[in-house]
XYZ file of C-alpha atoms in Angstrom:
249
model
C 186.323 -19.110 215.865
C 182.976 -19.676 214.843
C 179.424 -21.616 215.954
C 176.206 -21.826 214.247
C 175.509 -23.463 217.689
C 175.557 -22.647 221.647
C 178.582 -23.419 222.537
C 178.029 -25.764 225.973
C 174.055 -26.154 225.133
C 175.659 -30.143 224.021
C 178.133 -31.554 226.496
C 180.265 -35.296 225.996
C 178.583 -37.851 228.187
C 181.082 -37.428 231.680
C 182.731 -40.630 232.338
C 185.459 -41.485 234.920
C 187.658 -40.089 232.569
C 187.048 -37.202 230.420
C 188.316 -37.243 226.833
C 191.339 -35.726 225.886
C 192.556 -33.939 223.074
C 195.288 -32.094 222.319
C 195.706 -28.655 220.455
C 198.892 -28.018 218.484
C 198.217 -24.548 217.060
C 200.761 -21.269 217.005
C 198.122 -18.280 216.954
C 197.703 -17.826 220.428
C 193.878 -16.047 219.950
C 193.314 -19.407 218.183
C 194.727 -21.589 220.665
C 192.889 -20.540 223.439
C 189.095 -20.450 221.680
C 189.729 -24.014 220.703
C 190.873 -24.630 224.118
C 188.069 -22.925 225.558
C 185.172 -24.395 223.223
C 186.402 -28.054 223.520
C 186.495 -27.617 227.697
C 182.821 -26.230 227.125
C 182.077 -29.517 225.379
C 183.026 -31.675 228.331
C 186.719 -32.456 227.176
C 189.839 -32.481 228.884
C 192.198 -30.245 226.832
C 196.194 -29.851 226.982
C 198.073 -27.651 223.951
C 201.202 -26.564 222.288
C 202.718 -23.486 220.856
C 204.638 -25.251 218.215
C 205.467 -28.174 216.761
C 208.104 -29.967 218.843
C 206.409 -28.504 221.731
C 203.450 -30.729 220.460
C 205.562 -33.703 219.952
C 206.684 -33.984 223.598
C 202.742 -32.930 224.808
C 202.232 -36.050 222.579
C 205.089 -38.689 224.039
C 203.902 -37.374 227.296
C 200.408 -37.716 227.947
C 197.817 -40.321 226.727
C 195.315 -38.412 224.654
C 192.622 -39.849 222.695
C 192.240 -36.954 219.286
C 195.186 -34.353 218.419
C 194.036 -31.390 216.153
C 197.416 -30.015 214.718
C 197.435 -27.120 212.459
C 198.938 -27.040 209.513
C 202.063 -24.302 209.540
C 203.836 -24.301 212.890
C 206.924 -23.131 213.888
C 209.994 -25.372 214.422
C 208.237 -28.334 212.877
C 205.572 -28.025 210.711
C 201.823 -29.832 211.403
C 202.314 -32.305 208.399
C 206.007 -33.144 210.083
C 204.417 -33.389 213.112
C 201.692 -35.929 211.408
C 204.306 -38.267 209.816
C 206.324 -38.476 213.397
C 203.203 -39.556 215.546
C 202.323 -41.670 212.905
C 205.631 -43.849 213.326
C 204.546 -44.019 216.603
C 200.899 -44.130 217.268
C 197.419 -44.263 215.546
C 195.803 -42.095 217.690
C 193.147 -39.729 215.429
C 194.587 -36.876 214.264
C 192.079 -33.883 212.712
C 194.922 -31.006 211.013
C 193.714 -27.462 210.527
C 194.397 -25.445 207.468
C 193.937 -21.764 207.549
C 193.603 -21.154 203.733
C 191.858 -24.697 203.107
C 194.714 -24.890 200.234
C 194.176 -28.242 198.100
C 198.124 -28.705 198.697
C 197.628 -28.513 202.545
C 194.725 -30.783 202.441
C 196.642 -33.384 200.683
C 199.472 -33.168 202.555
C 198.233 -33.343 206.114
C 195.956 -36.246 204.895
C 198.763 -37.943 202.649
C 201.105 -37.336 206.211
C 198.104 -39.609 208.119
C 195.549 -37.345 209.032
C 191.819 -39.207 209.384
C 190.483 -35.732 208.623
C 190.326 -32.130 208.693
C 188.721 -28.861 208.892
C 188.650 -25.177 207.875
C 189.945 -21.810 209.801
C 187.580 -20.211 210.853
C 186.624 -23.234 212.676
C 182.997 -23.389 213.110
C 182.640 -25.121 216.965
C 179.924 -27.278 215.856
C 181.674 -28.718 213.217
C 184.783 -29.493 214.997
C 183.160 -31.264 217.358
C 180.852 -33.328 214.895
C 184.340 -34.599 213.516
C 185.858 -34.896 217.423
C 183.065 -37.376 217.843
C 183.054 -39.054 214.315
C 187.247 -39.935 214.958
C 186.271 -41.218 218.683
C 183.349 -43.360 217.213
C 185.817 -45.044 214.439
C 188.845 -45.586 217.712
C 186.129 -47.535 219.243
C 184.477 -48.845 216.792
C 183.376 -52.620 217.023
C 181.136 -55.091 214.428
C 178.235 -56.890 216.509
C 179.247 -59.874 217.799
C 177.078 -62.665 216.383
C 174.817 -64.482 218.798
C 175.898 -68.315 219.464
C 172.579 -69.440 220.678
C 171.277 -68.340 217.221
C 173.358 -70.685 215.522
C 176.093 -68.215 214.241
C 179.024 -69.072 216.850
C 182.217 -69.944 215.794
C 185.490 -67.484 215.758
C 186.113 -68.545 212.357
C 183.313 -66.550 210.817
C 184.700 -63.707 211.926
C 188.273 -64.762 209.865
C 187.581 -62.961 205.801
C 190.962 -63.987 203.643
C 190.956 -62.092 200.988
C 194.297 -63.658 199.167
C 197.240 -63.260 201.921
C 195.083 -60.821 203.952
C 193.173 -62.081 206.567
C 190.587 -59.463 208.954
C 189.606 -60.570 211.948
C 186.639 -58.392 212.681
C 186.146 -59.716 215.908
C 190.031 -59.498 217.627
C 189.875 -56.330 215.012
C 193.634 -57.449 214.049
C 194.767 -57.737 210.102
C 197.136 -59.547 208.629
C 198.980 -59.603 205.601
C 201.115 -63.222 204.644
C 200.777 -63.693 208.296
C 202.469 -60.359 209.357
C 200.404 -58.200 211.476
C 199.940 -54.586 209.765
C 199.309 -51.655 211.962
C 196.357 -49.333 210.806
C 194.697 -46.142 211.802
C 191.242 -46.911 213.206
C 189.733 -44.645 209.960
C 191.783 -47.241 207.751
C 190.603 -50.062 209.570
C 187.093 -49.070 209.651
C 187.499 -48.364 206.018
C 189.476 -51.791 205.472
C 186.095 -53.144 207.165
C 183.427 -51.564 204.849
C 185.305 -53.659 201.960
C 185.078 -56.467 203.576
C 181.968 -57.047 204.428
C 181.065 -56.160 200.191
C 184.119 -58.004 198.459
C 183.654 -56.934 194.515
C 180.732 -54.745 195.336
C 181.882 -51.026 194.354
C 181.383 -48.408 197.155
C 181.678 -45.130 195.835
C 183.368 -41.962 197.704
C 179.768 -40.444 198.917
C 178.596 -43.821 200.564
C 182.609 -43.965 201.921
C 182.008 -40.833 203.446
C 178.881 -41.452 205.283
C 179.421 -44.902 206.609
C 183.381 -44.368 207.220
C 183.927 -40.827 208.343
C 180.534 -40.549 209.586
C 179.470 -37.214 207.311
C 176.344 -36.188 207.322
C 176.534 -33.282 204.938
C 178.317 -33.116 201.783
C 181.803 -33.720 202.493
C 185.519 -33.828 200.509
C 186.397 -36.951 198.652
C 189.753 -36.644 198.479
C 189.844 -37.760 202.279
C 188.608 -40.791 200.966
C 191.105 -41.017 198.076
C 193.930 -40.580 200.122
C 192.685 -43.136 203.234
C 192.602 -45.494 199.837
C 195.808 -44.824 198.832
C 197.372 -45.026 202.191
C 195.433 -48.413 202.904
C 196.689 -49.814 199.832
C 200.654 -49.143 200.711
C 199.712 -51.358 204.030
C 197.905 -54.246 202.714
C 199.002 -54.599 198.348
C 198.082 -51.863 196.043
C 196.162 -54.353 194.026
C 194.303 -55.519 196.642
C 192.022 -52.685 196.140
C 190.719 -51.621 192.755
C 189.666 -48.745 191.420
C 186.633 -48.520 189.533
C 186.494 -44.975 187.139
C 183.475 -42.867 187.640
C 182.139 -44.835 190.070
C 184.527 -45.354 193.558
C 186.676 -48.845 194.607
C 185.861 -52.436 195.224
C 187.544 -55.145 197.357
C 189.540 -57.829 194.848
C 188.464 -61.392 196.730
C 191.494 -63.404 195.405
């Protein structure tokens, strides 16, 4: 475990409930620094040993960001992924030791929002912690009615048979209701408000995932592709060289 910063010099902002995350990891040394660095931080953390361990911690507690590495005994951090997924889309920020391009893909094909790199620099984990919680809550401005921009219809975009609702935050797809991650709706949200602009990966990156620094595109490629499974794989459209671009009809 690593920090290019002083670890409890930056604490979370103490409400009447701290946050809560929970740490699937195996290595016990790692376990515990996590552990220990995230309390520092301000957070409330619980963890597991293994991976069904960290399925029942899951169905058992309400936590707000689970980090899950990727290899775990009994079942694996990318297993682990695909079964909260079918039942939650709580954030969920895997850990790869080697920083393999198959593990990567994986975790993130599985329905990760992100990742990061053992060693785990504190800082950084905590950057993305706070990046996931900002997307969960994440809210457009409500338009002012005394300025002349009421009306909940507005706030209806139909794209074809999709409709976004960017106020109720709800989507729906020939009237069916489809069920995305808050990084997938925040990403579903940056196309709307630019249907047929192009927004490529870096601007993606930034404005979705909240990256300040120079991060990996293929989380970005692979929140696309997963998107596109929920609401009509040719409802976004990729544009070569330069990024994707929400089809208005």
């Amino acid at each position: 475990m690593t920090s290019n910063a002083q670890v409890g010099s930056v604490s979370e902002p103490r409400g009447p409930a701290p946050v809560s995350v929970l740490v699937v990891e195996d290595d016990a040394t790692i376990r515990r620094a996590v552990q220990l660095a995230l309390e520092r931080y301000g957070y409330r953390v619980a963890v597991a040993a293994d991976g069904l361990s960290g399925l029942e911690a899951f169905r058992a507690g309400a936590h707000d960001v689970l980090i899950l590495d990727v290899m775990l005994p009994e079942l694996d951090g990318i297993g682990l992924c695909h079964r909260i997924r079918e039942e939650s889309p709580v954030p969920v920020l895997m850990m790869s030791a080697r920083g393999d391009a198959l593990d990567v893909v994986a975790g993130l094909e599985a329905g990760a929002d992100d990742y990061v790199i053992k060693p785990v620099d504190t800082a950084v984990m905590v950057a993305r912690i706070r990046a996931l919680l900002r997307r969960a809550t994440f809210r457009p401005e409500a338009e002012d009615p005394a300025a002349g921009k009421s009306g909940r219809a507005d706030h209806i975009l139909v794209f074809g048979d999709l409709s976004v609702d960017t106020l109720g935050m709800e989507v729906r797809r020939a009237g069916e209701t489809v069920s995305l991650t808050p990084t997938e709706l925040r990403l579903l949200l940056e196309f709307a408000a630019a249907p047929g602009s192009v927004l490529d990966r870096r601007r993606l990156l930034r404005d979705v995932w909240d990256y300040g620094w120079e991060g990996d595109t293929r989380v970005v490629d692979l929140c696309v592709l997963r998107l596109r499974k929920k609401i009509g794989s040719g409802r976004i459209e990729t544009v070569r060289g330069f990024g994707y671009k929400l089809v208005r009809g």
